[in-house]
């Protein structure tokens, strides 16, 4: 049974975009995924996003994605919303991934803007609508033009918000003015997809975070959220400022790389990366430790 959701926060409020653990030989580590998922939920996440960019989705097979969803659901599916990425730059493939996710038992879908092919806004509307029409699951859009090459424009978000199963947007656009207009007009639940903007996005109406740094600072992000929603804005700002070195350090290079390194330093399941991603150099690992320590995280 899925955890209780609300229209205001349909997928929970603090979600980790979870890495996909691999074994030493590069195979999918389902036992490690279950242990990591349990750790993250115990730390305060009420949702997990699997098979996203941070889950190395470009290098995992459709079958691996399905197996991962089933394993994590078995471990924590009664305690956290399990959302799985189905976004590709091939609408038919995304529709098939959505149907497989529904059969696997996922609670929701994350659909990123089609990347590289740079479709026009009408193409984005039809793409996301096709995914939402394919299953009975709620959909979170993922707007990240820095990677996809194309923003989901405000008018498109408003149109997509009319679909009964498109209920949220993960915002990594980095444009607070556009976010303000879009969340006020679309009716979509707004999630920060850019850790540095977690607090600023809360201030204009976001309901929560889909975070990478939450692999190591979930309690702090939960405290920030609780302080803000409880009316203690000064405390929320204090936590935000304390976490600035963590935000910076975790994104000096690709976030999957640093997240897996930090998890490994804590003795948590992570494993190697699949090419084209590569491990941190010794110098980069030392810098990550310094950045995290400056933010109060000692590995």
Tab-separated table of C-alpha atoms in Angstrom:
chain	number	residue	atom	x	y	z
A	1	UNK	CA	0.000	0.000	0.000
A	2	UNK	CA	1.342	3.438	-0.965
A	3	UNK	CA	1.897	6.066	1.736
A	4	UNK	CA	-0.781	8.697	2.133
A	5	UNK	CA	-0.431	11.662	-0.207
A	6	UNK	CA	-2.112	15.053	-0.427
A	7	UNK	CA	-2.853	17.245	-3.451
A	8	UNK	CA	-0.456	19.786	-1.971
A	9	UNK	CA	2.423	17.272	-1.745
A	10	UNK	CA	1.435	14.267	-3.868
A	11	UNK	CA	4.834	12.541	-3.636
A	12	UNK	CA	5.864	13.559	-0.130
A	13	UNK	CA	8.038	16.531	0.754
A	14	UNK	CA	11.653	15.377	1.084
A	15	UNK	CA	12.702	12.980	-1.674
A	16	UNK	CA	16.147	11.724	-2.553
A	17	UNK	CA	17.015	11.236	-6.212
A	18	UNK	CA	18.647	7.934	-5.308
A	19	UNK	CA	21.816	6.533	-6.816
A	20	UNK	CA	21.659	3.010	-8.199
A	21	UNK	CA	24.097	0.797	-6.275
A	22	UNK	CA	26.235	-1.574	-8.332
A	23	UNK	CA	28.410	-4.486	-7.275
A	24	UNK	CA	32.180	-4.417	-7.686
A	25	UNK	CA	31.837	-5.960	-11.154
A	26	UNK	CA	29.266	-3.360	-12.231
A	27	UNK	CA	26.088	-5.440	-11.879
A	28	UNK	CA	22.894	-4.132	-10.311
A	29	UNK	CA	23.095	-4.468	-6.510
A	30	UNK	CA	19.497	-5.013	-5.407
A	31	UNK	CA	20.425	-5.871	-1.830
A	32	UNK	CA	22.464	-2.683	-1.624
A	33	UNK	CA	19.577	-0.692	-3.115
A	34	UNK	CA	17.224	-2.023	-0.448
A	35	UNK	CA	19.666	-1.177	2.338
A	36	UNK	CA	20.294	2.308	0.957
A	37	UNK	CA	16.569	2.960	0.499
A	38	UNK	CA	15.876	1.896	4.088
A	39	UNK	CA	18.670	4.142	5.354
A	40	UNK	CA	17.313	7.141	3.435
A	41	UNK	CA	13.760	6.632	4.650
A	42	UNK	CA	14.952	6.132	8.229
A	43	UNK	CA	16.842	9.441	7.877
A	44	UNK	CA	13.637	11.314	7.055
A	45	UNK	CA	12.813	10.949	3.371
A	46	UNK	CA	9.143	10.353	2.656
A	47	UNK	CA	9.837	9.724	-1.034
A	48	UNK	CA	12.524	8.274	-3.277
A	49	UNK	CA	13.073	8.885	-6.968
A	50	UNK	CA	14.614	5.898	-8.726
A	51	UNK	CA	15.982	5.593	-12.251
A	52	UNK	CA	16.654	9.269	-12.739
A	53	UNK	CA	19.879	10.867	-13.898
A	54	UNK	CA	21.327	10.387	-10.419
A	55	UNK	CA	20.330	6.736	-10.741
A	56	UNK	CA	22.441	6.488	-13.925
A	57	UNK	CA	19.319	5.757	-15.956
A	58	UNK	CA	21.069	6.232	-19.331
A	59	UNK	CA	23.195	3.151	-18.584
A	60	UNK	CA	20.653	0.820	-16.943
A	61	UNK	CA	18.449	-1.499	-18.970
A	62	UNK	CA	14.654	-1.462	-18.924
A	63	UNK	CA	14.737	-4.756	-17.024
A	64	UNK	CA	17.198	-3.400	-14.461
A	65	UNK	CA	14.967	-0.375	-13.922
A	66	UNK	CA	11.968	-2.629	-13.286
A	67	UNK	CA	13.922	-4.889	-10.912
A	68	UNK	CA	15.131	-1.851	-8.969
A	69	UNK	CA	11.597	-0.531	-8.505
A	70	UNK	CA	10.342	-3.886	-7.259
A	71	UNK	CA	13.232	-4.303	-4.830
A	72	UNK	CA	12.895	-0.821	-3.314
A	73	UNK	CA	9.121	-1.169	-3.060
A	74	UNK	CA	9.636	-4.389	-1.148
A	75	UNK	CA	12.005	-2.638	1.238
A	76	UNK	CA	10.250	0.693	1.909
A	77	UNK	CA	7.169	0.967	-0.296
A	78	UNK	CA	4.798	1.181	2.659
A	79	UNK	CA	6.815	4.029	4.210
A	80	UNK	CA	7.772	6.226	1.241
A	81	UNK	CA	6.478	7.305	-2.150
A	82	UNK	CA	8.432	5.417	-4.805
A	83	UNK	CA	8.669	7.474	-7.991
A	84	UNK	CA	10.541	6.158	-11.009
A	85	UNK	CA	12.045	7.975	-13.946
A	86	UNK	CA	10.581	7.119	-17.335
A	87	UNK	CA	11.823	10.086	-19.333
A	88	UNK	CA	13.733	9.573	-22.565
A	89	UNK	CA	13.917	11.455	-25.859
A	90	UNK	CA	11.759	8.750	-27.470
A	91	UNK	CA	8.084	9.096	-26.563
A	92	UNK	CA	7.224	5.494	-27.443
A	93	UNK	CA	10.034	4.224	-25.218
A	94	UNK	CA	8.921	6.478	-22.358
A	95	UNK	CA	5.365	5.169	-22.691
A	96	UNK	CA	6.662	1.593	-22.481
A	97	UNK	CA	8.774	2.446	-19.416
A	98	UNK	CA	5.717	4.019	-17.793
A	99	UNK	CA	3.660	0.894	-18.352
A	100	UNK	CA	6.440	-1.300	-16.979
A	101	UNK	CA	6.716	0.965	-13.932
A	102	UNK	CA	2.997	0.671	-13.270
A	103	UNK	CA	3.166	-3.115	-13.526
A	104	UNK	CA	6.110	-3.113	-11.120
A	105	UNK	CA	4.014	-1.212	-8.560
A	106	UNK	CA	5.570	2.266	-8.648
A	107	UNK	CA	3.580	5.004	-6.948
A	108	UNK	CA	4.406	7.693	-9.501
A	109	UNK	CA	6.410	8.657	-12.585
A	110	UNK	CA	9.097	11.260	-13.208
A	111	UNK	CA	9.242	12.456	-16.819
A	112	UNK	CA	12.174	14.623	-17.867
A	113	UNK	CA	12.069	16.932	-20.865
A	114	UNK	CA	13.226	15.051	-23.979
A	115	UNK	CA	16.898	15.861	-24.376
A	116	UNK	CA	19.210	16.500	-27.326
A	117	UNK	CA	16.510	16.521	-30.014
A	118	UNK	CA	15.224	19.933	-28.827
A	119	UNK	CA	11.513	19.520	-29.641
A	120	UNK	CA	9.225	22.559	-29.823
A	121	UNK	CA	6.745	23.264	-27.053
A	122	UNK	CA	3.921	21.456	-28.858
A	123	UNK	CA	6.161	18.402	-29.045
A	124	UNK	CA	6.779	18.614	-25.291
A	125	UNK	CA	3.044	18.873	-24.646
A	126	UNK	CA	2.262	15.808	-26.735
A	127	UNK	CA	5.195	13.849	-25.265
A	128	UNK	CA	4.202	14.421	-21.627
A	129	UNK	CA	0.531	13.893	-22.408
A	130	UNK	CA	1.278	10.541	-24.035
A	131	UNK	CA	3.147	9.414	-20.908
A	132	UNK	CA	0.345	10.587	-18.615
A	133	UNK	CA	-2.276	8.873	-20.802
A	134	UNK	CA	-0.386	5.559	-20.746
A	135	UNK	CA	-1.047	4.624	-17.100
A	136	UNK	CA	-3.140	5.506	-14.092
A	137	UNK	CA	-0.107	6.817	-12.177
A	138	UNK	CA	0.487	10.449	-11.194
A	139	UNK	CA	3.266	12.197	-13.101
A	140	UNK	CA	5.921	14.665	-11.993
A	141	UNK	CA	7.417	16.673	-14.846
A	142	UNK	CA	11.134	17.451	-14.724
A	143	UNK	CA	12.192	20.796	-16.183
A	144	UNK	CA	15.981	20.977	-16.494
A	145	UNK	CA	16.920	22.962	-19.614
A	146	UNK	CA	20.614	22.998	-18.696
A	147	UNK	CA	20.694	19.295	-19.539
A	148	UNK	CA	17.770	18.836	-21.893
A	149	UNK	CA	18.485	21.906	-24.007
A	150	UNK	CA	14.824	22.995	-23.948
A	151	UNK	CA	12.820	24.595	-21.122
A	152	UNK	CA	9.207	23.719	-20.447
A	153	UNK	CA	7.795	27.196	-20.952
A	154	UNK	CA	5.219	28.623	-18.561
A	155	UNK	CA	2.321	28.353	-21.008
A	156	UNK	CA	3.191	24.713	-21.651
A	157	UNK	CA	3.296	23.990	-17.913
A	158	UNK	CA	-0.113	25.619	-17.547
A	159	UNK	CA	-1.528	23.449	-20.348
A	160	UNK	CA	0.029	20.296	-18.921
A	161	UNK	CA	-1.391	21.124	-15.487
A	162	UNK	CA	-4.851	20.597	-16.939
A	163	UNK	CA	-4.168	16.861	-17.291
A	164	UNK	CA	-5.636	14.997	-14.307
A	165	UNK	CA	-2.542	12.852	-13.819
A	166	UNK	CA	0.129	15.517	-14.335
A	167	UNK	CA	0.288	16.778	-10.777
A	168	UNK	CA	3.773	18.134	-10.077
A	169	UNK	CA	6.916	19.689	-11.503
A	170	UNK	CA	10.521	19.193	-10.459
A	171	UNK	CA	12.077	22.572	-11.150
A	172	UNK	CA	15.766	22.743	-12.066
A	173	UNK	CA	15.382	25.708	-14.394
A	174	UNK	CA	17.096	28.146	-12.044
A	175	UNK	CA	14.611	30.934	-12.833
A	176	UNK	CA	12.659	32.029	-9.755
A	177	UNK	CA	10.577	34.542	-11.694
A	178	UNK	CA	9.418	31.902	-14.183
A	179	UNK	CA	8.815	29.456	-11.343
A	180	UNK	CA	6.627	31.927	-9.525
A	181	UNK	CA	4.416	32.513	-12.533
A	182	UNK	CA	4.227	28.857	-13.506
A	183	UNK	CA	3.408	27.441	-10.076
A	184	UNK	CA	0.782	30.109	-9.452
A	185	UNK	CA	-0.978	29.511	-12.770
A	186	UNK	CA	-0.544	25.785	-13.385
A	187	UNK	CA	-1.834	24.371	-10.112
A	188	UNK	CA	1.090	21.909	-10.123
A	189	UNK	CA	2.786	20.918	-6.885
A	190	UNK	CA	6.279	22.405	-7.076
A	191	UNK	CA	9.431	20.553	-6.051
A	192	UNK	CA	12.918	22.028	-5.999
A	193	UNK	CA	15.251	20.085	-8.263
A	194	UNK	CA	18.208	22.374	-7.530
A	195	UNK	CA	19.535	21.998	-3.997
A	196	UNK	CA	21.000	25.495	-3.871
A	197	UNK	CA	17.483	26.861	-4.466
A	198	UNK	CA	15.613	24.662	-1.989
A	199	UNK	CA	14.806	27.497	0.394
A	200	UNK	CA	14.199	30.193	-2.256
A	201	UNK	CA	11.722	27.909	-4.041
A	202	UNK	CA	9.923	27.172	-0.761
A	203	UNK	CA	9.526	30.925	-0.323
A	204	UNK	CA	7.506	31.225	-3.537
A	205	UNK	CA	5.304	28.188	-3.003
A	206	UNK	CA	7.270	24.952	-3.507
A	207	UNK	CA	6.124	22.029	-1.347
A	208	UNK	CA	9.386	20.108	-1.091
A	209	UNK	CA	12.608	18.876	-2.631
A	210	UNK	CA	13.901	16.194	-4.964
A	211	UNK	CA	17.451	16.307	-3.730
A	212	UNK	CA	20.895	14.855	-4.388
A	213	UNK	CA	22.589	16.210	-1.248
A	214	UNK	CA	19.921	14.454	0.824
A	215	UNK	CA	21.979	11.287	0.393
A	216	UNK	CA	23.994	12.691	3.297
A	217	UNK	CA	21.997	15.583	4.858
A	218	UNK	CA	18.373	14.443	4.912
A	219	UNK	CA	17.879	15.371	8.595
A	220	UNK	CA	19.146	18.887	7.916
A	221	UNK	CA	16.863	19.317	4.882
A	222	UNK	CA	13.914	18.013	6.887
A	223	UNK	CA	14.755	20.513	9.645
A	224	UNK	CA	14.962	23.331	7.083
A	225	UNK	CA	11.582	22.396	5.642
A	226	UNK	CA	9.950	22.025	9.053
A	227	UNK	CA	11.358	25.348	10.229
A	228	UNK	CA	10.101	27.174	7.163
A	229	UNK	CA	6.628	25.621	7.162
A	230	UNK	CA	6.430	26.197	10.925
A	231	UNK	CA	7.021	29.915	10.430
A	232	UNK	CA	10.614	30.095	11.665
A	233	UNK	CA	12.107	31.596	8.537
A	234	UNK	CA	15.232	32.765	10.345
A	235	UNK	CA	16.048	29.208	11.420
A	236	UNK	CA	15.406	27.914	7.891
A	237	UNK	CA	17.788	30.552	6.519
A	238	UNK	CA	20.403	29.604	9.110
A	239	UNK	CA	20.252	25.936	8.053
A	240	UNK	CA	20.378	26.948	4.380
A	241	UNK	CA	23.482	29.040	4.948
A	242	UNK	CA	25.157	26.268	6.953
A	243	UNK	CA	24.573	23.847	4.065
A	244	UNK	CA	26.022	26.108	1.362
A	245	UNK	CA	29.432	24.347	1.371
A	246	UNK	CA	27.649	20.997	1.037
A	247	UNK	CA	25.627	22.229	-1.926
A	248	UNK	CA	28.774	23.583	-3.548
A	249	UNK	CA	30.905	20.536	-2.850
A	250	UNK	CA	28.407	17.995	-4.079
A	251	UNK	CA	28.191	19.722	-7.453
A	252	UNK	CA	31.822	20.581	-8.185
A	253	UNK	CA	31.535	17.694	-10.620
A	254	UNK	CA	28.655	15.474	-11.709
A	255	UNK	CA	26.331	14.813	-8.757
A	256	UNK	CA	26.185	11.026	-9.144
A	257	UNK	CA	29.961	10.849	-8.814
A	258	UNK	CA	30.101	12.868	-5.605
A	259	UNK	CA	27.021	11.193	-4.112
A	260	UNK	CA	28.473	7.727	-4.617
A	261	UNK	CA	31.815	8.854	-3.205
A	262	UNK	CA	30.182	10.341	-0.101
A	263	UNK	CA	28.076	7.233	0.437
A	264	UNK	CA	31.120	4.989	0.118
A	265	UNK	CA	32.986	7.103	2.673
A	266	UNK	CA	30.089	6.519	5.047
A	267	UNK	CA	30.098	2.778	4.392
A	268	UNK	CA	26.737	2.857	2.634
A	269	UNK	CA	25.871	0.955	-0.573
A	270	UNK	CA	26.939	2.737	-3.725
A	271	UNK	CA	29.507	0.812	-5.716
A	272	UNK	CA	31.235	1.857	-8.911
A	273	UNK	CA	29.939	4.045	-11.722
A	274	UNK	CA	29.146	2.986	-15.246
A	275	UNK	CA	30.937	4.762	-18.059
A	276	UNK	CA	30.925	7.492	-19.196
A	277	UNK	CA	30.924	8.506	-15.506
A	278	UNK	CA	34.187	7.976	-13.618
A	279	UNK	CA	35.289	8.058	-9.978
A	280	UNK	CA	36.653	11.139	-8.249
A	281	UNK	CA	40.379	11.676	-8.367
A	282	UNK	CA	42.238	11.682	-5.051
A	283	UNK	CA	42.412	15.470	-5.159
A	284	UNK	CA	38.687	15.760	-5.857
A	285	UNK	CA	37.870	13.356	-3.012
A	286	UNK	CA	39.960	15.439	-0.602
A	287	UNK	CA	38.135	18.581	-1.729
A	288	UNK	CA	34.769	16.877	-1.233
A	289	UNK	CA	35.699	15.956	2.348
A	290	UNK	CA	36.723	19.576	3.018
A	291	UNK	CA	33.504	20.949	1.527
A	292	UNK	CA	31.335	18.566	3.497
A	293	UNK	CA	33.234	19.234	6.721
A	294	UNK	CA	32.738	22.983	6.186
A	295	UNK	CA	29.001	22.255	6.093
A	296	UNK	CA	29.106	20.191	9.268
A	297	UNK	CA	29.266	16.772	7.585
A	298	UNK	CA	32.196	14.663	8.759
A	299	UNK	CA	32.717	11.406	6.869
